[in-house]
C-alpha positions as a Python dict, from the first residue, in 0.01 Angstrom:
ca = {
    (1, 'M'): (0, 0, 0),
    (2, 'T'): (274, 206, 201),
    (3, 'K'): (538, 257, -159),
    (4, 'F'): (871, 424, 32),
    (5, 'L'): (969, 543, 375),
    (6, 'Y'): (1320, 691, 478),
    (7, 'L'): (1411, 888, 819),
    (8, 'L'): (1600, 1190, 878),
    (9, 'I'): (1780, 1148, 1174),
    (10, 'S'): (1796, 1506, 1414),
    (11, 'F'): (2154, 1583, 1630),
    (12, 'K'): (2006, 1451, 1915),
    (13, 'C'): (1888, 1097, 1726),
    (14, 'I'): (1495, 1131, 1728),
    (15, 'L'): (1263, 1160, 1445),
    (16, 'S'): (1255, 1488, 1286),
    (17, 'T'): (1143, 1365, 925),
    (18, 'I'): (867, 1099, 777),
    (19, 'A'): (787, 1094, 483),
    (20, 'I'): (484, 810, 385),
    (21, 'G'): (432, 677, 69),
    (22, 'Q'): (422, 977, -247),
    (23, 'S'): (119, 1125, 12),
    (24, 'Y'): (259, 1361, 292),
    (25, 'I'): (571, 1393, 478),
    (26, 'F'): (555, 1475, 847),
    (27, 'T'): (711, 1718, 1026),
    (28, 'L'): (846, 1704, 1430),
    (29, 'Q'): (648, 1975, 1626),
    (30, 'S'): (974, 2055, 1940),
    (31, 'Q'): (741, 2252, 2045),
    (32, 'L'): (438, 2016, 2167),
    (33, 'S'): (719, 1768, 2296),
    (34, 'N'): (556, 1595, 2655),
    (35, 'S'): (253, 1808, 2578),
    (36, 'V'): (-88, 1596, 2602),
    (37, 'L'): (-301, 1754, 2313),
    (38, 'K'): (-721, 1771, 2424),
    (39, 'N'): (-927, 1573, 2264),
    (40, 'N'): (-982, 1668, 1939),
    (41, 'L'): (-907, 1292, 1738),
    (42, 'A'): (-957, 1147, 1419),
    (43, 'R'): (-941, 831, 1535),
    (44, 'N'): (-728, 717, 1899),
    (45, 'L'): (-526, 384, 1932),
    (46, 'Q'): (-476, 308, 2302),
    (47, 'S'): (-323, 34, 2232),
    (48, 'P'): (13, -27, 2128),
    (49, 'V'): (118, 15, 1764),
    (50, 'Q'): (482, -76, 1819),
    (51, 'T'): (715, 145, 1580),
    (52, 'L'): (663, 535, 1523),
    (53, 'L'): (599, 469, 1127),
    (54, 'R'): (368, 224, 1180),
    (55, 'C'): (183, 564, 1330),
    (56, 'A'): (224, 791, 1101),
    (57, 'A'): (69, 512, 811),
    (58, 'M'): (-197, 505, 1096),
    (59, 'C'): (-252, 931, 984),
    (60, 'D'): (-581, 938, 718),
    (61, 'R'): (-707, 1225, 566),
    (62, 'S'): (-860, 1283, 855),
    (63, 'C'): (-601, 1339, 1027),
    (64, 'H'): (-397, 1572, 981),
    (65, 'C'): (-143, 1611, 1257),
    (66, 'F'): (-26, 1285, 1556),
    (67, 'G'): (148, 1175, 1868),
    (68, 'F'): (311, 914, 1965),
    (69, 'N'): (391, 837, 2258),
    (70, 'T'): (771, 583, 2317),
    (71, 'H'): (730, 569, 2613),
    (72, 'T'): (416, 383, 2624),
    (73, 'N'): (390, 329, 2254),
    (74, 'I'): (4, 471, 2235),
    (75, 'C'): (-27, 670, 1892),
    (76, 'R'): (-334, 950, 1897),
    (77, 'A'): (-428, 1118, 1522),
    (78, 'F'): (-564, 1416, 1550),
    (79, 'K'): (-760, 1704, 1344),
    (80, 'T'): (-568, 1986, 1436),
    (81, 'C'): (-210, 2008, 1647),
    (82, 'D'): (-70, 2299, 1775),
    (83, 'Q'): (146, 2522, 2125),
    (84, 'D'): (-338, 2621, 2154),
    (85, 'E'): (-393, 2262, 2192),
    (86, 'V'): (-219, 2183, 2502),
    (87, 'I'): (-424, 2090, 2806),
    (88, 'G'): (-103, 1912, 3027),
    (89, 'N'): (172, 1746, 3054),
    (90, 'E'): (306, 1392, 3018),
    (91, 'D'): (632, 1266, 2921),
    (92, 'G'): (680, 1096, 2583),
    (93, 'W'): (474, 1248, 2333),
    (94, 'S'): (633, 1373, 1992),
    (95, 'Y'): (423, 1573, 1734),
    (96, 'F'): (343, 1532, 1348),
    (97, 'L'): (257, 1755, 1148),
    (98, 'R'): (137, 1658, 805),
    (99, 'K'): (222, 1863, 520),
    (100, 'N'): (138, 1744, 161),
    (101, 'L'): (448, 1589, -90),
    (102, 'V'): (227, 1568, -399),
    (103, 'K'): (47, 1820, -620),
    (104, 'P'): (-335, 1832, -639),
    (105, 'A'): (-437, 1602, -938),
    (106, 'N'): (-782, 1716, -891),
    (107, 'C'): (-1083, 1878, -689),
    (108, 'L'): (-1089, 1568, -437),
    (109, 'N'): (-739, 1568, -401),
    (110, 'L'): (-810, 1950, -235),
    (111, 'L'): (-1161, 1848, -86),
    (112, 'E'): (-923, 1590, 136),
    (113, 'R'): (-682, 1867, 192),
    (114, 'G'): (-933, 2050, 372),
    (115, 'H'): (-1075, 2276, 92),
    (116, 'T'): (-1428, 2264, 146),
    (117, 'T'): (-1578, 2594, -42),
    (118, 'S'): (-1675, 2607, -367),
    (119, 'G'): (-1410, 2837, -594),
    (120, 'I'): (-1131, 2832, -866),
    (121, 'F'): (-833, 2694, -752),
    (122, 'T'): (-503, 2510, -1025),
    (123, 'I'): (-477, 2157, -1021),
    (124, 'Y'): (-209, 1895, -1193),
    (125, 'P'): (-356, 1677, -1402),
    (126, 'C'): (-102, 1554, -1552),
    (127, 'D'): (334, 1491, -1542),
    (128, 'E'): (377, 1336, -1874),
    (129, 'C'): (113, 1558, -2111),
    (130, 'D'): (168, 1899, -2284),
    (131, 'E'): (242, 2221, -2047),
    (132, 'Q'): (-33, 2383, -2076),
    (133, 'F'): (-230, 2111, -1965),
    (134, 'R'): (5, 2005, -1651),
    (135, 'S'): (-137, 2274, -1459),
    (136, 'V'): (-532, 2475, -1492),
    (137, 'E'): (-776, 2594, -1330),
    (138, 'V'): (-1096, 2449, -1184),
    (139, 'F'): (-1409, 2529, -1092),
    (140, 'C'): (-1439, 2300, -804),
    (141, 'D'): (-1748, 2193, -688),
    (142, 'M'): (-1772, 2121, -260),
    (143, 'E'): (-2106, 2117, -214),
    (144, 'T'): (-2320, 1912, -399),
    (145, 'S'): (-2339, 1538, -312),
    (146, 'G'): (-2036, 1593, -30),
    (147, 'G'): (-1807, 1816, -258),
    (148, 'G'): (-1541, 1744, -443),
    (149, 'W'): (-1679, 1753, -840),
    (150, 'T'): (-1430, 1911, -1103),
    (151, 'V'): (-1691, 2101, -1281),
    (152, 'L'): (-1649, 2045, -1640),
    (153, 'Q'): (-1921, 2219, -1845),
    (154, 'R'): (-2156, 2489, -1705),
    (155, 'R'): (-2383, 2743, -1818),
    (156, 'T'): (-2532, 2960, -1686),
    (157, 'S'): (-2673, 3261, -1998),
    (158, 'A'): (-2558, 3291, -2416),
    (159, 'S'): (-2309, 3500, -2259),
    (160, 'V'): (-2099, 3273, -2381),
    (161, 'D'): (-2136, 3128, -2769),
    (162, 'F'): (-2093, 2715, -2734),
    (163, 'R'): (-2094, 2733, -3152),
    (164, 'Q'): (-1734, 2705, -3122),
    (165, 'P'): (-1446, 2460, -3371),
    (166, 'W'): (-1230, 2113, -3278),
    (167, 'N'): (-1007, 2346, -3145),
    (168, 'E'): (-1130, 2550, -2828),
    (169, 'Y'): (-1380, 2226, -2713),
    (170, 'R'): (-1011, 2058, -2713),
    (171, 'N'): (-836, 2340, -2516),
    (172, 'G'): (-1205, 2486, -2293),
    (173, 'F'): (-1304, 2851, -2327),
    (174, 'G'): (-1543, 3030, -2161),
    (175, 'N'): (-1521, 3217, -1769),
    (176, 'L'): (-1472, 2930, -1521),
    (177, 'E'): (-1722, 3082, -1262),
    (178, 'D'): (-2058, 3072, -1551),
    (179, 'N'): (-2060, 3020, -1879),
    (180, 'H'): (-1767, 2707, -1977),
    (181, 'W'): (-1545, 2387, -2157),
    (182, 'I'): (-1302, 2261, -1945),
    (183, 'G'): (-1178, 2126, -2279),
    (184, 'N'): (-1082, 1789, -2368),
    (185, 'E'): (-793, 1726, -2345),
    (186, 'I'): (-849, 1784, -1982),
    (187, 'I'): (-1133, 1591, -1902),
    (188, 'H'): (-953, 1281, -2154),
    (189, 'Q'): (-564, 1325, -1807),
    (190, 'L'): (-889, 1429, -1581),
    (191, 'T'): (-1068, 1020, -1589),
    (192, 'R'): (-807, 818, -1811),
    (193, 'N'): (-611, 682, -1505),
    (194, 'R'): (-889, 728, -1248),
    (195, 'N'): (-1206, 544, -1151),
    (196, 'V'): (-1453, 863, -1252),
    (197, 'T'): (-1820, 904, -1138),
    (198, 'L'): (-2060, 1188, -1405),
    (199, 'Y'): (-2257, 1441, -1254),
    (200, 'V'): (-2508, 1595, -1549),
    (201, 'A'): (-2816, 1889, -1376),
    (202, 'I'): (-3012, 2089, -1579),
    (203, 'T'): (-3195, 2358, -1321),
    (204, 'L'): (-3510, 2473, -1527),
    (205, 'V'): (-3648, 2845, -1538),
    (206, 'N'): (-3908, 2755, -1275),
    (207, 'R'): (-3599, 2670, -1086),
    (208, 'T'): (-3587, 2317, -1061),
    (209, 'T'): (-3296, 2123, -1129),
    (210, 'L'): (-3269, 1708, -1210),
    (211, 'Y'): (-2980, 1604, -1217),
    (212, 'Q'): (-2829, 1195, -1330),
    (213, 'V'): (-2522, 1026, -1171),
    (214, 'Y'): (-2323, 764, -1439),
    (215, 'R'): (-2068, 502, -1313),
    (216, 'R'): (-1783, 523, -1446),
    (217, 'F'): (-1674, 814, -1670),
    (218, 'S'): (-1356, 815, -1947),
    (219, 'V'): (-1262, 987, -2203),
    (220, 'A'): (-988, 949, -2408),
    (221, 'D'): (-771, 1127, -2615),
    (222, 'E'): (-707, 1319, -2919),
    (223, 'S'): (-547, 1049, -3159),
    (224, 'D'): (-909, 822, -3122),
    (225, 'K'): (-1138, 1184, -3124),
    (226, 'F'): (-1243, 1259, -2750),
    (227, 'R'): (-1411, 895, -2781),
    (228, 'L'): (-1706, 934, -2439),
    (229, 'F'): (-1641, 587, -2243),
    (230, 'L'): (-1983, 583, -1977),
    (231, 'Q'): (-2136, 296, -1699),
    (232, 'E'): (-2454, 215, -1565),
    (233, 'P'): (-2631, 553, -1451),
    (234, 'A'): (-2661, 552, -1066),
    (235, 'D'): (-2939, 810, -960),
    (236, 'G'): (-3054, 1062, -1022),
    (237, 'N'): (-3432, 1239, -1135),
    (238, 'L'): (-3332, 1336, -1488),
    (239, 'G'): (-3271, 1028, -1603),
    (240, 'D'): (-3098, 830, -1830),
    (241, 'S'): (-3078, 1006, -2229),
    (242, 'M'): (-2693, 948, -2266),
    (243, 'I'): (-2666, 495, -2274),
    (244, 'H'): (-3088, 373, -2294),
    (245, 'T'): (-3189, 570, -2526),
    (246, 'D'): (-3410, 318, -2704),
    (247, 'V'): (-3759, 541, -2761),
    (248, 'T'): (-4000, 455, -3004),
    (249, 'G'): (-3952, 510, -3348),
    (250, 'I'): (-3673, 664, -3312),
    (251, 'A'): (-3312, 392, -3349),
    (252, 'N'): (-3038, 275, -3020),
    (253, 'R'): (-2858, 658, -3001),
    (254, 'S'): (-2671, 583, -2745),
    (255, 'L'): (-2366, 762, -2663),
    (256, 'V'): (-2131, 571, -2570),
    (257, 'G'): (-1837, 443, -2749),
    (258, 'M'): (-1963, 800, -3013),
    (259, 'P'): (-1675, 1031, -3043),
    (260, 'F'): (-1633, 1423, -3032),
    (261, 'T'): (-1716, 1626, -3367),
    (262, 'T'): (-1776, 2008, -3428),
    (263, 'Y'): (-1902, 2175, -3666),
    (264, 'D'): (-1500, 2135, -3847),
    (265, 'Q'): (-1542, 1830, -3744),
    (266, 'D'): (-1769, 1584, -3843),
    (267, 'N'): (-1705, 1206, -3623),
    (268, 'A'): (-2078, 1119, -3584),
    (269, 'P'): (-2219, 807, -3750),
    (270, 'S'): (-2414, 1043, -3986),
    (271, 'G'): (-2373, 1383, -4153),
    (272, 'N'): (-2255, 1653, -3945),
    (273, 'C'): (-2481, 1696, -3602),
    (274, 'G'): (-2235, 1969, -3484),
    (275, 'L'): (-2257, 2139, -3802),
    (276, 'E'): (-2640, 2130, -3877),
    (277, 'Y'): (-2702, 2242, -3499),
    (278, 'G'): (-2418, 2403, -3356),
    (279, 'G'): (-2196, 2319, -3040),
    (280, 'G'): (-2054, 2038, -3031),
    (281, 'W'): (-2061, 1661, -2834),
    (282, 'W'): (-2076, 1292, -2904),
    (283, 'F'): (-2378, 1330, -3131),
    (284, 'N'): (-2492, 942, -3258),
    (285, 'E'): (-2673, 974, -3590),
    (286, 'C'): (-2750, 1311, -3408),
    (287, 'Y'): (-2861, 1287, -3028),
    (288, 'M'): (-3114, 1274, -2758),
    (289, 'C'): (-2943, 1453, -2501),
    (290, 'F'): (-2745, 1736, -2567),
    (291, 'L'): (-2618, 1996, -2398),
    (292, 'N'): (-2384, 2227, -2671),
    (293, 'G'): (-2673, 2353, -2826),
    (294, 'P'): (-2787, 2720, -2899),
    (295, 'W'): (-2935, 2887, -2559),
    (296, 'D'): (-3191, 2953, -2567),
    (297, 'D'): (-3323, 2934, -2880),
    (298, 'W'): (-3584, 2637, -2974),
    (299, 'G'): (-3392, 2584, -3254),
    (300, 'W'): (-3221, 2385, -2963),
    (301, 'G'): (-3450, 2099, -2960),
    (302, 'W'): (-3460, 1762, -2676),
    (303, 'P'): (-3144, 1847, -2526),
    (304, 'W'): (-3196, 1517, -2272),
    (305, 'Y'): (-3435, 1363, -2406),
    (306, 'P'): (-3818, 1308, -2286),
    (307, 'T'): (-3771, 1482, -1921),
    (308, 'V'): (-3650, 1866, -2096),
    (309, 'T'): (-3758, 1880, -2510),
    (310, 'E'): (-3701, 2240, -2532),
    (311, 'G'): (-3462, 2439, -2488),
    (312, 'V'): (-3559, 2790, -2453),
    (313, 'D'): (-3686, 2605, -2035),
    (314, 'I'): (-3364, 2541, -1878),
    (315, 'R'): (-3182, 2800, -1698),
    (316, 'G'): (-2871, 2622, -1682),
    (317, 'T'): (-2755, 2296, -1692),
    (318, 'L'): (-2415, 2088, -1498),
    (319, 'M'): (-2157, 1910, -1610),
    (320, 'M'): (-1923, 1748, -1382),
    (321, 'I'): (-1691, 1496, -1222),
    (322, 'R'): (-1581, 1286, -932),
    (323, 'A'): (-1311, 1012, -853),
    (324, 'I'): (-1453, 709, -684),
}
């Protein structure tokens, strides 16, 4: 489970730094030595754990520092730990504060590090991709369904035209605080080596919000035309219009396995749906759902058939992902 451990020993022969795997580093808080901290525990492991390293490995996501008593081998994992937490003295205690080694790859990583307010953050989705995609700004939703969601698409008005060419959909466009598409290359990097859940929501003009969750969402790379892969819908009240699309008189138009199409690069099975309807999407002759149509226009039909049949009924759309 732990990829590597190493120790740096101070001149007093006290362990001063512990690195656990490739995620966290713990540094000794000498000002807290031989102190007892108040009961602000993430975990309280009162049975002996034998070693300091084993105690460090038990400091999980909810733990931001840990204490270890060298006399009793007792390990305590704390939510917070500083001088203001001291309530008494007891010989043998040493405390170590957790710091992050690995840069956050997505919004869930940021949530796990204590960021609980939605907003714009920098993430690092890949190490070996093009330089422009190694660090990107994204909007993180830290409130919906537990938080940790990376927003892929959001529309609330006509301020951004979603009838964009291939390169714009590849790189991303718009304003992260309201109307934007994060970019297909970024979506690919965020989903290529991770199990990811997709959350889709549509807010109607009457302010009712409907949502649908899908398991195992991913997008292939550009050489495969950013092909879409989805597994079964999990839950929600919007209904499924991406996988099971057979309805009376209409042939199957599942989006699973569909390449991305824009008006200047047609990859749809039949006809240039991007040119005909405006906006890029994973079209399949042409669609049963389409969230990038012309905003507030009667020409935007069937945004999410059969639940939402007219684009003029939409006040907002949202697509976001979270690692499982």
